[in-house]
XYZ file of C-alpha atoms in Angstrom:
340
model
C 0.000 0.000 0.000
C 1.370 3.405 -1.002
C 1.452 6.481 1.231
C -1.180 8.110 -0.974
C -3.488 5.119 -0.588
C -2.981 5.175 3.184
C -3.902 8.858 3.284
C -7.038 8.295 1.187
C -8.168 5.308 3.267
C -7.674 7.222 6.499
C -9.745 10.175 5.226
C -12.623 7.837 4.326
C -12.568 5.986 7.647
C -12.226 9.027 9.914
C -15.547 10.343 8.595
C -17.353 7.318 10.081
C -15.927 7.613 13.630
C -18.669 8.029 16.256
C -16.929 7.627 19.622
C -13.507 7.510 21.301
C -13.210 3.722 21.079
C -13.537 3.802 17.296
C -11.066 6.684 17.248
C -8.577 4.634 19.288
C -8.964 1.655 16.933
C -8.350 3.944 13.942
C -5.149 5.253 15.532
C -3.895 1.692 16.063
C -4.774 0.747 12.462
C -2.600 3.495 10.967
C -0.036 4.480 13.654
C 0.261 1.333 15.793
C 3.223 -1.064 15.891
C 1.539 -3.194 13.251
C -0.240 -0.287 11.592
C -0.219 0.718 7.926
C 2.568 3.300 8.274
C 4.778 0.864 10.142
C 4.375 -1.695 7.356
C 5.208 0.933 4.719
C 8.330 1.949 6.654
C 9.622 -1.626 6.323
C 9.926 -1.021 2.578
C 12.660 1.567 3.188
C 15.232 -1.211 3.366
C 14.688 -1.912 -0.335
C 15.477 1.698 -1.316
C 18.845 3.148 -2.192
C 20.695 5.464 0.155
C 19.703 8.449 -2.000
C 15.961 7.571 -1.966
C 15.633 6.897 1.771
C 15.692 10.541 3.066
C 12.953 11.575 0.637
C 10.879 8.524 1.515
C 11.321 9.128 5.256
C 10.234 12.735 4.862
C 7.036 11.681 3.072
C 6.230 9.070 5.729
C 6.649 11.653 8.527
C 4.371 14.104 6.700
C 1.606 11.506 6.422
C 2.160 10.440 10.042
C 1.926 14.069 11.251
C -1.171 14.651 9.157
C -2.941 11.588 10.576
C -1.881 12.383 14.152
C -3.125 16.001 13.927
C -6.332 14.837 12.310
C -6.935 12.324 15.103
C -6.492 15.040 17.750
C -8.974 17.291 15.955
C -11.456 14.440 15.775
C -10.973 13.743 19.468
C -11.740 17.373 20.311
C -14.768 17.263 18.019
C -16.124 14.138 19.739
C -15.568 15.677 23.192
C -17.439 18.830 22.204
C -20.336 16.827 20.804
C -20.527 14.727 23.996
C -20.587 17.869 26.159
C -23.332 19.464 24.080
C -25.379 16.270 24.329
C -24.957 16.181 28.096
C -25.923 19.832 28.495
C -28.969 19.315 26.321
C -30.080 16.380 28.479
C -29.591 18.352 31.721
C -31.662 21.399 30.887
C -33.258 22.967 33.973
C -36.901 23.899 33.848
C -36.851 27.238 35.669
C -40.650 27.252 35.809
C -40.677 24.352 38.282
C -41.091 25.207 42.006
C -37.746 25.321 43.793
C -36.868 22.892 46.529
C -37.238 24.179 50.074
C -33.874 24.989 51.619
C -33.702 24.030 55.257
C -32.060 26.784 57.291
C -30.304 26.378 60.598
C -31.143 28.348 63.694
C -29.588 29.803 66.786
C -29.302 27.582 69.838
C -31.619 28.992 72.559
C -28.609 29.390 74.821
C -26.807 31.570 72.266
C -30.053 33.423 71.669
C -30.407 34.352 75.348
C -26.718 35.338 75.573
C -27.169 37.719 72.629
C -30.329 39.126 74.230
C -28.531 39.752 77.532
C -25.627 41.391 75.726
C -27.991 43.705 73.846
C -29.705 44.741 77.092
C -26.440 45.716 78.760
C -24.981 47.336 75.647
C -28.087 49.543 75.576
C -27.145 50.584 79.129
C -23.659 51.646 78.043
C -21.740 48.468 78.807
C -19.076 47.003 76.534
C -18.369 43.279 76.033
C -14.988 41.974 77.225
C -13.530 38.509 76.702
C -10.539 36.590 78.017
C -8.782 33.187 77.878
C -10.543 30.002 78.942
C -7.244 28.563 80.210
C -6.365 30.808 83.140
C -3.656 31.255 85.730
C -4.347 30.682 89.405
C -3.459 34.337 89.952
C -6.302 35.728 87.846
C -8.840 32.961 88.506
C -8.495 33.135 92.286
C -5.854 35.364 93.865
C -6.797 38.626 92.128
C -10.382 37.980 93.272
C -9.530 37.853 96.971
C -9.178 34.067 96.997
C -5.656 33.218 98.237
C -4.383 29.645 97.881
C -5.610 28.567 101.334
C -9.086 30.107 101.049
C -11.850 27.530 101.817
C -14.205 29.055 99.194
C -11.998 27.523 96.501
C -13.519 24.139 97.316
C -16.822 25.276 95.793
C -15.055 25.912 92.488
C -13.088 22.708 92.105
C -11.872 22.740 88.503
C -9.735 21.035 85.898
C -6.071 21.810 86.565
C -3.452 21.610 83.827
C -0.531 22.428 86.146
C -0.400 23.788 89.679
C -0.732 27.296 88.270
C -2.859 26.712 85.141
C -6.483 25.609 85.048
C -9.687 25.833 83.034
C -11.319 28.976 84.382
C -14.157 28.426 86.866
C -15.762 31.833 86.242
C -15.445 34.804 83.892
C -14.326 37.017 86.810
C -10.666 36.817 85.639
C -11.706 38.936 82.662
C -12.798 41.625 85.129
C -9.430 41.490 86.887
C -7.574 41.806 83.577
C -9.730 44.745 82.469
C -9.153 46.548 85.802
C -5.393 46.127 85.441
C -5.583 47.575 81.923
C -7.299 50.652 83.320
C -4.217 51.519 85.448
C -6.301 52.556 88.425
C -8.513 54.994 86.538
C -12.241 54.587 85.938
C -14.803 54.304 84.689
C -15.130 50.617 83.810
C -18.473 49.266 82.617
C -18.272 45.776 81.126
C -19.972 42.411 80.854
C -17.929 39.255 80.387
C -19.650 36.308 78.667
C -17.978 32.955 78.052
C -17.545 29.281 78.868
C -16.471 28.185 82.346
C -15.524 24.770 83.738
C -15.977 23.039 87.083
C -15.515 19.437 88.152
C -19.177 18.613 88.614
C -21.483 15.658 88.004
C -23.735 16.239 85.002
C -27.468 16.052 85.685
C -30.608 18.002 84.819
C -29.360 21.150 86.565
C -25.555 20.773 86.592
C -22.837 20.553 83.953
C -19.055 20.338 84.041
C -19.059 23.006 81.316
C -21.495 25.881 81.222
C -21.649 29.561 80.325
C -21.530 32.611 82.517
C -22.052 36.324 82.095
C -20.511 38.576 84.691
C -20.735 42.332 84.896
C -18.508 44.972 86.468
C -18.879 48.688 87.072
C -16.084 50.695 88.711
C -16.220 54.471 89.070
C -16.427 57.208 91.643
C -19.522 57.315 93.859
C -20.959 53.950 92.769
C -23.498 52.785 95.367
C -25.557 49.719 96.158
C -28.654 51.472 94.828
C -26.933 51.647 91.407
C -26.548 47.868 91.544
C -30.179 47.295 92.504
C -31.487 49.632 89.805
C -29.343 47.896 87.164
C -30.572 44.451 88.155
C -34.229 45.548 88.241
C -33.930 46.970 84.726
C -32.272 43.771 83.502
C -34.862 41.430 85.038
C -37.785 43.423 83.628
C -36.152 43.541 80.181
C -35.694 39.759 80.093
C -38.770 38.435 81.882
C -41.328 41.248 81.681
C -42.227 44.547 83.308
C -44.354 42.866 85.989
C -41.364 41.031 87.488
C -39.913 41.994 90.873
C -36.565 41.223 92.470
C -35.612 40.265 95.998
C -32.118 40.620 97.465
C -30.911 38.194 100.140
C -27.606 38.527 102.050
C -24.939 36.090 100.888
C -21.171 35.648 100.726
C -18.741 35.971 97.837
C -15.025 36.549 98.512
C -14.734 39.261 95.836
C -17.748 41.354 96.877
C -18.766 42.954 100.185
C -21.648 43.203 100.900
C -22.909 40.334 98.723
C -26.428 39.288 97.773
C -28.337 36.528 96.044
C -30.912 37.925 93.635
C -34.329 36.297 93.282
C -36.964 37.017 90.652
C -40.696 36.808 91.312
C -42.409 33.880 89.665
C -46.124 33.312 89.425
C -48.805 35.790 90.456
C -46.891 38.998 91.181
C -50.106 40.721 92.314
C -50.589 38.286 95.173
C -48.012 39.603 97.645
C -48.695 36.896 100.242
C -48.335 33.929 97.905
C -45.689 35.258 95.547
C -42.979 32.738 94.563
C -39.286 33.513 94.189
C -36.573 31.881 92.114
C -32.837 32.515 92.519
C -31.395 34.003 89.331
C -27.937 35.445 90.036
C -25.394 36.665 92.573
C -24.053 40.203 93.035
C -22.438 42.668 95.417
C -20.171 45.656 95.853
C -16.583 45.063 94.714
C -14.401 44.150 97.719
C -11.783 46.824 98.591
C -9.046 44.177 98.402
C -9.980 43.413 94.783
C -9.831 47.111 93.908
C -6.421 47.471 95.580
C -4.902 44.455 93.816
C -6.079 45.884 90.498
C -4.483 49.280 91.211
C -7.596 51.234 92.259
C -7.799 53.368 95.383
C -10.859 52.079 97.334
C -11.092 55.470 99.064
C -11.757 57.077 95.673
C -13.356 54.329 93.585
C -16.134 51.875 94.294
C -18.021 49.438 92.132
C -20.413 46.551 91.848
C -20.266 43.165 90.180
C -22.795 40.505 89.279
C -22.756 37.078 87.706
C -25.366 34.831 86.151
C -25.672 31.588 84.230
C -27.426 32.131 80.874
C -28.555 28.488 81.011
C -30.532 29.313 84.156
C -32.078 32.370 82.503
C -32.969 30.414 79.350
C -34.428 27.522 81.339
C -36.738 29.895 83.224
C -37.704 31.962 80.194
C -38.339 29.040 77.815
C -39.524 26.424 80.324
C -36.592 24.044 79.740
C -36.233 21.379 82.431
C -32.839 19.820 81.587
C -29.629 21.821 81.137
C -28.176 19.019 79.002
C -30.645 19.868 76.233
C -28.513 22.898 75.330
C -25.516 20.721 74.477
C -26.853 17.485 72.932
C -27.703 19.090 69.539
C -31.044 17.292 69.293
C -32.645 18.851 66.202
C -36.134 18.277 67.622
C -35.255 20.408 70.648
C -33.556 23.142 68.631
C -36.397 23.446 66.107
C -38.793 24.490 68.858
C -36.965 27.787 69.095
C -36.342 28.364 65.381
C -39.605 27.378 63.668
C -39.771 30.823 62.041
C -36.495 30.155 60.177
C -38.121 27.692 57.733
C -41.546 29.243 57.259
């Protein structure tokens, strides 16, 4: 078979190719080890030395032509396959779209954001700090020296003798007071996770959240504290709510109080019910001194609450573990409006 015949045969056959397998077979037929061009090349041994270069040049030209043609055909087949696929996957834009399920905010995060907004509206700023704390900031700067018995109530997870998972967000207050270099005012809330070695049950968790607040300035009085807490309680639970203050003890405040909120029929003074909601008090002079403030010039108040407790009361949740188990059925109760 001559080179011209090979060229003509190839041109006839390439027109009939319908897919890549046929294209591969065509390549083998003409360019393979036993293909037509290979067989023609064997005839070079019968040529003279003068004829061989010309013959070799002609063979290479036909080989290049076929190879280029095969690549073009391959691209043509690929384009046709893509167009066929696109045609078969047309989208009917007139069809109703599928409903997209949206996530929602965990009720615990929702109540934390609500509390933050209430205090921000009162001029507070939000401060944060590390969850792994030093003994100095977690205890000592808060009037809890190493031998203080009140530490037993905050047994925590220690990493070393001086490092632990913080048991409260009060260390953030101590850090912010040090930053102030003994000059007020300070008006902050400190939300975040805290950790205590506790047995998990319906009302306890080894990890929970806390929001503490701190105000330090000149002429801050206990009435400022009470007015702040009354405004907060009414903003969260309703204008008809009342608060009750009971004497208590916290090492970092003096005097200290437990704060109860009225629950039930607030109009019935004799049968009114009270639920404990948070702890508070006036900042202890020792805490002010350690942070660089002169207690003869500055005073302040602090308070702390567990958002889980607030959310449980507000939403009627009976088990604190519900906040952390990520049960979609529980979460959807508080986010039904997200998918309406």
